[in-house]
Amino acid sequence: ATQGPRVVPGTYTARLTRGAEVLTTRLTVGLDRRAPYSVADRKQQFAAVMKAHGLFGEMTELCERIDAQRAAAAALAKRLPERDPLAAPLSGLLTRLDDAKKLVVATKEGGDITGEERIREHLDMVYGALSGWEGRPARYQVERVEVLRRELEEVDAQFAALQKKEVAPLNQALRARSLPPLPEPADK
């Protein structure tokens, strides 16, 4: 998204530090008197934006775990001879890792032009709508964030199942041949 969450009305402390010198001041953020919403509305809006904001972080973490495992599997696949018995399982794992990531983020070259939308792109739209209005969020927006959270949890569960079903046995085979195992990302 192009902007971060706006703080709710209240009193805040700003601190600027340069070396040993510290400047501190208090700031009071108020509600525009012309605003058609209340401080309570702003608090609900802030809470909704922060839920979406946090979901972006969870998404990034999952994609980083997928990417790390994919990079290790691809590097290992390049080292193996073409007809190696581990080549086919590694190739299948690479495909399934790519498929998992495609459920989370758009992966086609061309960016916005392709029209490809995944969890990340859907969340970006609702986040923009939530942060673009400072009043009480619409119920459907709050519910949409929760739906996207559940979809991300499903992908995370698929990734965890992939670890047990394919990566663990593959790592046993790699260790038996004195090859380095693939990283097994810790659960979040």
mmCIF file of C-alpha atoms in Angstrom, residues 43-119:
data_model
loop_
_atom_site.group_PDB
_atom_site.id
_atom_site.type_symbol
_atom_site.label_atom_id
_atom_site.label_comp_id
_atom_site.label_asym_id
_atom_site.label_seq_id
_atom_site.Cartn_x
_atom_site.Cartn_y
_atom_site.Cartn_z
ATOM 1 C CA LYS A 43 -10.443 3.664 16.880
ATOM 2 C CA GLN A 44 -12.431 0.993 15.024
ATOM 3 C CA GLN A 45 -10.924 2.120 11.736
ATOM 4 C CA PHE A 46 -7.409 1.984 13.207
ATOM 5 C CA ALA A 47 -7.991 -1.512 14.612
ATOM 6 C CA ALA A 48 -9.236 -2.740 11.229
ATOM 7 C CA VAL A 49 -6.303 -1.196 9.363
ATOM 8 C CA MET A 50 -3.849 -2.716 11.841
ATOM 9 C CA LYS A 51 -5.355 -6.187 11.347
ATOM 10 C CA ALA A 52 -4.846 -5.854 7.606
ATOM 11 C CA HIS A 53 -1.380 -4.398 8.178
ATOM 12 C CA GLY A 54 -0.443 -7.388 10.345
ATOM 13 C CA LEU A 55 -1.734 -9.790 7.729
ATOM 14 C CA PHE A 56 0.714 -8.285 5.223
ATOM 15 C CA GLY A 57 3.494 -9.208 7.643
ATOM 16 C CA GLU A 58 2.254 -12.783 7.989
ATOM 17 C CA MET A 59 2.049 -13.050 4.221
ATOM 18 C CA THR A 60 5.596 -11.796 3.799
ATOM 19 C CA GLU A 61 6.890 -14.274 6.366
ATOM 20 C CA LEU A 62 5.176 -17.217 4.648
ATOM 21 C CA CYS A 63 6.477 -16.186 1.224
ATOM 22 C CA GLU A 64 10.002 -15.855 2.634
ATOM 23 C CA ARG A 65 9.819 -19.403 4.042
ATOM 24 C CA ILE A 66 8.566 -20.726 0.705
ATOM 25 C CA ASP A 67 11.241 -18.807 -1.234
ATOM 26 C CA ALA A 68 14.051 -20.006 1.055
ATOM 27 C CA GLN A 69 13.052 -23.607 0.654
ATOM 28 C CA ARG A 70 12.565 -23.221 -3.073
ATOM 29 C CA ALA A 71 15.998 -21.640 -3.532
ATOM 30 C CA ALA A 72 17.660 -24.480 -1.603
ATOM 31 C CA ALA A 73 15.760 -27.131 -3.577
ATOM 32 C CA ALA A 74 16.597 -25.472 -6.911
ATOM 33 C CA ALA A 75 20.297 -25.224 -6.004
ATOM 34 C CA LEU A 76 20.348 -28.893 -5.026
ATOM 35 C CA ALA A 77 18.490 -29.915 -8.185
ATOM 36 C CA LYS A 78 21.170 -28.224 -10.309
ATOM 37 C CA ARG A 79 23.892 -30.217 -8.537
ATOM 38 C CA LEU A 80 22.280 -33.595 -9.174
ATOM 39 C CA PRO A 81 22.861 -35.610 -12.352
ATOM 40 C CA GLU A 82 19.907 -35.594 -14.750
ATOM 41 C CA ARG A 83 18.794 -39.178 -14.084
ATOM 42 C CA ASP A 84 19.401 -39.071 -10.345
ATOM 43 C CA PRO A 85 16.560 -40.741 -8.380
ATOM 44 C CA LEU A 86 16.172 -37.565 -6.282
ATOM 45 C CA ALA A 87 15.741 -35.318 -9.346
ATOM 46 C CA ALA A 88 12.055 -36.166 -9.857
ATOM 47 C CA PRO A 89 11.022 -35.616 -6.209
ATOM 48 C CA LEU A 90 12.945 -32.330 -6.148
ATOM 49 C CA SER A 91 11.296 -31.211 -9.378
ATOM 50 C CA GLY A 92 7.868 -32.056 -7.977
ATOM 51 C CA LEU A 93 8.649 -30.182 -4.775
ATOM 52 C CA LEU A 94 9.707 -27.103 -6.769
ATOM 53 C CA THR A 95 6.389 -27.174 -8.626
ATOM 54 C CA ARG A 96 4.361 -27.480 -5.420
ATOM 55 C CA LEU A 97 6.333 -24.671 -3.746
ATOM 56 C CA ASP A 98 5.646 -22.454 -6.767
ATOM 57 C CA ASP A 99 1.976 -23.413 -6.619
ATOM 58 C CA ALA A 100 1.814 -22.513 -2.911
ATOM 59 C CA LYS A 101 3.350 -19.109 -3.507
ATOM 60 C CA LYS A 102 0.963 -18.463 -6.412
ATOM 61 C CA LEU A 103 -1.923 -18.787 -3.976
ATOM 62 C CA VAL A 104 -0.531 -15.888 -1.950
ATOM 63 C CA VAL A 105 0.908 -13.405 -4.454
ATOM 64 C CA ALA A 106 0.680 -12.692 -8.164
ATOM 65 C CA THR A 107 3.739 -14.216 -9.828
ATOM 66 C CA LYS A 108 3.271 -13.566 -13.545
ATOM 67 C CA GLU A 109 5.626 -11.146 -15.227
ATOM 68 C CA GLY A 110 3.977 -7.860 -16.119
ATOM 69 C CA GLY A 111 2.601 -6.804 -12.748
ATOM 70 C CA ASP A 112 -0.773 -5.050 -12.842
ATOM 71 C CA ILE A 113 -1.202 -5.613 -16.559
ATOM 72 C CA THR A 114 -1.794 -9.352 -16.197
ATOM 73 C CA GLY A 115 -4.862 -8.934 -13.992
ATOM 74 C CA GLU A 116 -3.625 -11.761 -11.778
ATOM 75 C CA GLU A 117 -5.007 -11.312 -8.261
ATOM 76 C CA ARG A 118 -4.213 -13.411 -5.251
ATOM 77 C CA ILE A 119 -4.583 -12.995 -1.475
#
